[in-house]
Amino acid sequence: MTEIIISGTGLYTPAYQITNAELVESFNRYVEHHNKRFATDIKAGKISALKPSSSEFILKASGIQSRYVMDKQGILDIQTMHPVLPQRADDQPSIQCEIAVQAAEQALANANKSAEEIDLVLCACSNMQRAYPAISIEVQQALGISGYAYDLNVACSSATFAIDAACNAIKNHQARAVLIINPEICSGHLNFQDRDSHFIFGDACTAMVVENKQYSKSQDYFKILGCLLKTKFSNNIRNNFGFLTRAETSDHEIKEYLFVQNGRKVFKEVVPMVVNLIRQHVDLLNLNLNDFQRFWLHQANYHMNHMIGQKLLGEEYSEEKVPSILEEYANTSSAGSIIVFHKFHQDLPKNTLGLICSFGAGYSVGNVIVEKQK
């Protein structure tokens, strides 16, 4: 039977960081400017005044204290309020390719693997900067990888769904080793004028090497015991921006096509969906939840992860078993669970059980159960 492992991970962190205090200061200046500009309409009851925010509100709502971004100046400028990323010529590496290559090189080094030993590249993230050519094929060329490549998108669950796709390619003898990249530039689809969501996302890129153990040279790897995926359609998390946006005959503002969610419904509906799928997966593999020492959960909201951890583990729940990087990175979509796996796995002893779990828009949930081997 083919044994499949995660043999290396990599992480690209942008150079710019925005604290809650900086984000709030910018947002509140925008609110003040907006309310003065539309004072007459507000007084007449035609529109509502915008409410200012606070660092305390953000921390209490999400557990987030800061986020890394590809561009800081444009986001904090109240005349812009979005990242400013200059267009690149077609013969230059795209920005997603650039950050993916940096994360990939780290993952390859950690796996003790050369690019020539990779047979498949999967680019899995919530938003691709273009429809085609595929970002994965661009990265494949940049790294000098043969074989084949393709992009896939299941929003925040893209990374775990890609792990499942990698496992299937290896089982079917289409690849010996697979490189998965998750270049998430979430600041590009975030409405920084919305009090309830402007603080949620950050930017980052993760990478993983998934391979047939037979060909591995890694000194630090996890055996994949199984993957389990589930999707269920919901409008409670949505991003409508796409190639047909300019074709629509409407007077909608651009912000109406950006990220939007009904947070309360998401919390209420996703938590039981995640808990049930994890329990089902553990039972399918004849394992016991109490034997798991680490849960690398999707990094969307501290309270959501806390509740999932408590429902699964009860009195055994602890921050050590369910670590978080939300306070530093915020929500990085599909990269989140891989960032926390990357940062919190070195301390685990051999034969330790762990679970990587993602969940998000779709709805989608992806589980990957692993066992530390070295």
Coordinates of C-alpha atoms in Angstrom, one line a residue:
M1 CA 0.0 0.0 0.0
T2 CA 1.3 3.4 -0.9
E3 CA 2.2 5.6 2.1
I4 CA 1.7 9.3 1.4
I5 CA 3.4 12.0 3.5
I6 CA 3.7 15.7 4.0
S7 CA 7.4 16.1 3.9
G8 CA 7.9 19.8 3.9
T9 CA 6.2 23.1 4.4
G10 CA 7.0 26.7 3.6
L11 CA 5.7 30.2 4.5
Y12 CA 5.9 33.6 2.8
T13 CA 5.0 36.5 5.1
P14 CA 4.7 39.9 3.5
A15 CA 7.0 42.7 4.6
Y16 CA 4.2 45.1 5.8
Q17 CA 2.1 44.7 9.0
I18 CA -1.0 46.6 10.0
T19 CA -2.0 46.6 13.7
N20 CA -5.6 47.0 14.8
A21 CA -4.7 50.5 16.1
E22 CA -3.4 51.6 12.7
L23 CA -6.4 50.1 10.8
V24 CA -8.9 51.7 13.2
E25 CA -7.2 55.1 13.0
S26 CA -7.6 55.0 9.2
F27 CA -11.1 53.6 9.3
N28 CA -12.3 56.3 11.8
R29 CA -10.8 59.1 9.7
Y30 CA -12.8 57.7 6.7
V31 CA -16.0 57.6 8.9
E32 CA -15.5 61.2 10.0
H33 CA -14.9 62.3 6.4
H34 CA -17.9 60.3 5.1
N35 CA -20.3 61.6 7.8
K36 CA -19.3 65.2 7.2
R37 CA -19.6 64.8 3.4
F38 CA -23.1 63.4 3.6
A39 CA -24.2 65.4 6.7
T40 CA -27.3 66.8 4.9
D41 CA -28.5 63.3 3.8
I42 CA -27.8 61.9 7.2
K43 CA -29.8 64.6 8.9
A44 CA -32.7 64.1 6.5
G45 CA -32.7 60.4 7.2
K46 CA -31.8 59.4 3.7
I47 CA -28.8 57.5 4.8
S48 CA -27.4 56.4 8.2
A49 CA -24.2 57.8 9.7
L50 CA -21.3 55.4 9.8
K51 CA -20.1 54.2 13.2
P52 CA -16.5 54.4 14.2
S53 CA -14.6 51.3 15.3
S54 CA -12.0 50.4 18.0
S55 CA -9.2 48.0 18.5
E56 CA -11.1 46.5 21.4
F57 CA -14.1 45.8 19.2
I58 CA -11.9 44.0 16.7
L59 CA -10.1 41.9 19.3
K60 CA -13.3 40.9 21.0
A61 CA -15.1 40.0 17.8
S62 CA -12.3 38.0 16.2
G63 CA -9.1 37.5 18.3
I64 CA -7.2 39.4 15.7
Q65 CA -4.5 42.0 16.7
S66 CA -2.7 42.5 13.4
R67 CA -2.3 41.3 9.8
Y68 CA 0.4 41.2 7.1
V69 CA -0.4 42.8 3.7
M70 CA 1.3 43.2 0.4
D71 CA 0.7 46.9 0.4
K72 CA 0.1 49.0 3.5
Q73 CA 0.0 52.6 2.2
G74 CA -3.0 52.1 -0.1
I75 CA -5.0 50.3 2.5
L76 CA -4.5 53.1 5.1
D77 CA -5.0 56.0 2.7
I78 CA -8.7 57.0 3.2
Q79 CA -8.8 58.2 -0.5
T80 CA -7.8 54.7 -1.7
M81 CA -8.6 52.1 1.0
H82 CA -7.3 49.1 -1.0
P83 CA -3.9 47.7 -1.7
V84 CA -2.1 49.3 -4.6
L85 CA -0.2 46.7 -6.6
P86 CA 1.3 48.0 -9.9
Q87 CA 0.4 46.0 -13.0
R88 CA 3.2 43.9 -14.3
A89 CA 4.2 43.2 -17.9
D90 CA 3.2 39.8 -19.2
D91 CA 6.8 38.7 -19.4
Q92 CA 7.3 39.4 -15.7
P93 CA 6.4 37.0 -12.9
S94 CA 2.9 37.7 -11.5
I95 CA 2.7 38.7 -7.9
Q96 CA 1.1 35.4 -6.9
C97 CA 3.8 33.5 -8.7
E98 CA 6.5 35.6 -7.0
I99 CA 5.3 34.9 -3.5
A100 CA 4.4 31.2 -4.3
V101 CA 8.0 30.6 -5.5
Q102 CA 9.4 32.0 -2.2
A103 CA 7.1 29.7 -0.1
A104 CA 7.8 26.8 -2.4
E105 CA 11.6 27.0 -2.2
Q106 CA 11.3 26.9 1.6
A107 CA 9.0 23.8 1.5
L108 CA 11.3 22.1 -1.0
A109 CA 14.3 22.7 1.2
N110 CA 12.5 21.4 4.3
A111 CA 11.5 18.3 2.3
N112 CA 15.1 17.9 1.1
K113 CA 13.6 17.8 -2.4
S114 CA 14.7 19.4 -5.7
A115 CA 12.3 21.0 -8.1
E116 CA 13.2 18.3 -10.7
E117 CA 11.7 15.7 -8.3
I118 CA 8.2 17.3 -8.4
D119 CA 5.7 15.9 -10.9
L120 CA 2.7 18.1 -10.2
V121 CA 2.0 21.7 -9.0
L122 CA -1.3 22.6 -7.5
C123 CA -2.1 26.3 -6.9
A124 CA -5.0 26.3 -4.4
C125 CA -6.4 29.6 -3.1
S126 CA -9.6 31.7 -2.8
N127 CA -8.8 34.2 -5.6
M128 CA -6.6 33.9 -8.7
Q129 CA -5.4 37.1 -10.1
R130 CA -6.4 36.1 -13.6
A131 CA -8.4 33.4 -15.4
Y132 CA -5.5 32.0 -17.4
P133 CA -2.7 31.0 -17.9
A134 CA -3.0 29.1 -14.7
I135 CA -0.8 30.5 -11.8
S136 CA 0.3 26.9 -11.1
I137 CA 1.7 26.5 -14.6
E138 CA 3.6 29.8 -14.2
V139 CA 5.1 28.6 -10.9
Q140 CA 5.9 25.3 -12.5
Q141 CA 7.9 27.1 -15.2
A142 CA 9.6 29.5 -12.7
L143 CA 10.8 26.6 -10.6
G144 CA 11.8 24.3 -13.5
I145 CA 9.3 21.6 -12.7
S146 CA 8.3 19.1 -15.3
G147 CA 5.0 17.1 -15.3
Y148 CA 1.8 19.1 -15.1
A149 CA 0.0 21.7 -13.0
Y150 CA -3.5 23.2 -12.4
D151 CA -5.3 25.7 -10.3
L152 CA -8.2 24.9 -7.9
N153 CA -10.4 27.1 -5.7
V154 CA -12.6 26.0 -2.8
A155 CA -12.1 29.3 -1.0
C156 CA -10.8 28.8 2.6
S157 CA -10.7 25.0 2.1
S158 CA -8.5 25.1 -1.0
A159 CA -5.4 23.8 0.7
T160 CA -7.0 20.7 2.3
F161 CA -8.9 19.9 -0.9
A162 CA -5.5 20.2 -2.7
I163 CA -4.0 17.7 -0.3
D164 CA -6.7 15.2 -1.2
A165 CA -6.1 15.9 -4.9
A166 CA -2.4 15.3 -4.4
C167 CA -3.0 12.0 -2.6
N168 CA -5.2 10.8 -5.4
A169 CA -2.5 11.7 -8.0
I170 CA 0.1 9.8 -6.1
K171 CA -2.2 6.8 -5.6
N172 CA -3.0 6.8 -9.3
H173 CA 0.8 6.9 -10.1
Q174 CA 0.4 10.2 -11.9
A175 CA 3.0 11.8 -9.5
R176 CA 5.6 10.8 -7.1
A177 CA 5.7 14.2 -5.4
V178 CA 3.3 17.1 -5.5
L179 CA 4.0 20.8 -4.7
I180 CA 0.9 22.6 -3.3
I181 CA 1.0 26.4 -3.1
N182 CA -1.6 28.8 -1.5
P183 CA -0.9 32.4 -2.5
E184 CA -3.6 34.3 -0.6
I185 CA -3.7 38.0 -1.3
C186 CA -7.0 38.4 0.7
S187 CA -6.6 42.2 1.1
G188 CA -7.4 42.5 -2.6
H189 CA -11.0 41.4 -2.1
L190 CA -11.7 43.0 1.2
N191 CA -13.9 46.1 1.7
F192 CA -11.9 48.3 4.0
Q193 CA -14.9 50.7 4.3
D194 CA -17.0 48.1 6.1
R195 CA -16.8 48.2 9.9
D196 CA -17.9 44.6 10.3
S197 CA -15.3 43.0 8.0
H198 CA -12.4 45.4 7.2
F199 CA -10.2 43.8 9.9
I200 CA -10.7 40.1 9.0
F201 CA -8.1 39.3 6.4
G202 CA -4.4 39.4 5.9
D203 CA -2.0 38.2 3.1
A204 CA 0.4 35.2 3.1
C205 CA 1.5 32.3 1.0
T206 CA 2.1 28.7 2.2
A207 CA 3.5 25.7 0.4
M208 CA 3.6 22.0 1.0
V209 CA 5.3 19.0 -0.5
V210 CA 3.1 15.9 -0.5
E211 CA 4.8 12.7 -1.7
N212 CA 5.1 9.0 -1.9
K213 CA 7.2 8.0 1.2
Q214 CA 9.1 5.6 -1.0
Y215 CA 10.9 8.6 -2.7
S216 CA 11.2 10.8 0.4
K217 CA 14.4 12.1 1.8
S218 CA 12.8 14.3 4.5
Q219 CA 13.9 14.2 8.1
D220 CA 10.6 15.6 9.5
Y221 CA 7.4 14.3 8.0
F222 CA 3.8 13.3 8.7
K223 CA 2.0 10.3 7.2
I224 CA -1.4 11.1 5.8
L225 CA -3.9 8.6 7.3
G226 CA -6.9 10.0 5.4
C227 CA -8.8 12.9 3.9
L228 CA -12.5 13.7 4.2
L229 CA -14.2 16.5 2.4
K230 CA -17.7 18.0 2.4
T231 CA -19.5 20.9 0.7
K232 CA -22.9 22.5 1.1
F233 CA -24.1 25.5 -0.8
S234 CA -24.6 28.8 1.2
N235 CA -24.8 32.5 0.4
N236 CA -23.6 33.5 3.9
I237 CA -20.1 34.1 2.7
R238 CA -19.8 35.5 -0.8
N239 CA -17.5 37.3 -3.2
N240 CA -19.2 38.3 -6.5
F241 CA -16.3 39.9 -8.3
G242 CA -15.4 38.1 -11.5
F243 CA -14.8 38.4 -15.2
L244 CA -18.5 39.0 -15.9
T245 CA -18.6 42.0 -13.5
R246 CA -18.0 44.5 -16.3
A247 CA -20.7 42.8 -18.4
E248 CA -23.5 43.4 -15.8
T249 CA -25.9 46.2 -16.6
S250 CA -26.1 47.7 -13.1
D251 CA -25.0 50.7 -11.2
H252 CA -23.5 48.7 -8.3
E253 CA -20.4 50.1 -6.7
I254 CA -17.3 48.0 -6.7
K255 CA -17.5 47.4 -2.9
E256 CA -20.8 45.5 -3.5
Y257 CA -18.8 42.8 -5.4
L258 CA -16.2 42.3 -2.6
F259 CA -16.2 40.0 0.4
V260 CA -19.4 39.9 2.4
Q261 CA -20.6 37.5 5.1
N262 CA -23.4 37.0 7.6
G263 CA -21.1 36.2 10.5
R264 CA -23.7 35.1 12.9
K265 CA -25.2 32.5 10.5
V266 CA -21.8 31.3 9.5
F267 CA -20.8 30.7 13.1
K268 CA -24.1 28.9 13.8
E269 CA -24.1 26.7 10.8
V270 CA -20.4 26.0 10.2
V271 CA -19.4 25.0 13.7
P272 CA -21.6 21.9 13.9
M273 CA -20.8 21.0 10.3
V274 CA -17.0 21.0 11.2
V275 CA -17.5 19.1 14.4
N276 CA -19.6 16.4 12.9
L277 CA -17.3 15.9 9.9
I278 CA -14.3 15.6 12.2
R279 CA -16.0 13.1 14.4
Q280 CA -17.2 11.1 11.4
H281 CA -13.6 11.1 10.0
V282 CA -12.1 9.9 13.3
D283 CA -14.6 7.1 13.5
L284 CA -14.1 6.0 9.9
L285 CA -10.4 5.5 10.7
N286 CA -11.2 3.7 14.0
L287 CA -9.3 6.4 16.0
N288 CA -10.1 8.2 19.3
L289 CA -10.4 12.0 19.5
N290 CA -8.6 11.9 22.9
D291 CA -5.5 10.4 21.2
F292 CA -5.1 13.5 19.1
Q293 CA -2.5 15.9 20.3
R294 CA -2.8 18.8 17.8
F295 CA -5.7 20.3 15.8
W296 CA -4.5 22.8 13.1
L297 CA -7.8 24.5 12.4
H298 CA -8.6 27.1 9.8
Q299 CA -7.8 30.6 11.2
A300 CA -10.9 32.6 10.7
N301 CA -12.2 33.5 14.1
Y302 CA -10.8 32.7 17.6
H303 CA -14.3 32.1 19.1
M304 CA -15.2 29.7 16.4
N305 CA -12.1 27.7 16.9
H306 CA -12.4 27.8 20.6
M307 CA -16.0 26.4 20.4
I308 CA -14.9 23.7 17.9
G309 CA -12.1 22.6 20.2
Q310 CA -14.3 22.5 23.3
K311 CA -17.0 20.5 21.5
L312 CA -14.4 18.0 20.3
L313 CA -12.2 17.7 23.4
G314 CA -14.3 18.9 26.3
E315 CA -12.1 19.2 29.4
E316 CA -9.1 18.1 27.3
Y317 CA -9.3 21.3 25.3
S318 CA -6.2 23.6 25.5
E319 CA -4.5 26.3 23.5
E320 CA -1.6 23.9 23.1
K321 CA -3.8 21.3 21.4
V322 CA -5.6 24.0 19.3
P323 CA -3.0 26.6 18.6
S324 CA -3.7 30.0 16.9
I325 CA -1.9 32.4 14.7
L326 CA -4.9 34.7 14.2
E327 CA -3.6 37.4 16.6
E328 CA -0.6 38.0 14.3
Y329 CA -1.8 36.9 10.8
A330 CA -5.6 37.4 10.9
N331 CA -7.6 35.3 8.4
T332 CA -5.4 34.2 5.5
S333 CA -8.1 32.0 3.9
S334 CA -6.7 28.6 2.7
A335 CA -3.2 29.4 4.0
G336 CA -4.4 29.7 7.6
S337 CA -4.5 26.1 8.7
I338 CA -1.2 25.5 6.9
I339 CA 0.5 28.4 8.6
V340 CA -0.5 27.1 12.0
F341 CA 0.7 23.6 10.9
H342 CA 4.0 25.0 9.7
K343 CA 4.6 26.9 13.0
F344 CA 3.3 24.3 15.5
H345 CA 4.4 20.8 14.5
Q346 CA 8.1 20.6 15.4
D347 CA 7.5 19.8 19.1
L348 CA 5.4 16.7 18.5
P349 CA 6.9 13.3 19.2
K350 CA 6.8 10.3 16.9
N351 CA 3.4 8.6 16.4
T352 CA 1.5 11.7 17.5
L353 CA -1.9 12.1 15.8
G354 CA -3.0 15.4 14.4
L355 CA -5.7 16.9 12.2
I356 CA -5.6 19.7 9.7
C357 CA -9.0 21.2 9.1
S358 CA -10.3 24.0 6.9
F359 CA -13.7 25.5 6.6
G360 CA -15.2 28.4 4.8
A361 CA -17.3 29.7 1.9
G362 CA -19.2 27.2 0.0
Y363 CA -19.7 25.9 2.6
S364 CA -16.7 23.7 2.4
V365 CA -14.9 21.6 5.1
G366 CA -11.7 19.6 4.5
N367 CA -10.0 17.2 7.0
V368 CA -6.6 15.7 6.7
I369 CA -5.6 13.3 9.5
V370 CA -1.9 12.8 9.9
E371 CA 0.6 11.0 12.1
K372 CA 4.1 12.2 13.0
Q373 CA 6.7 9.8 11.7
K374 CA 10.0 11.4 12.6

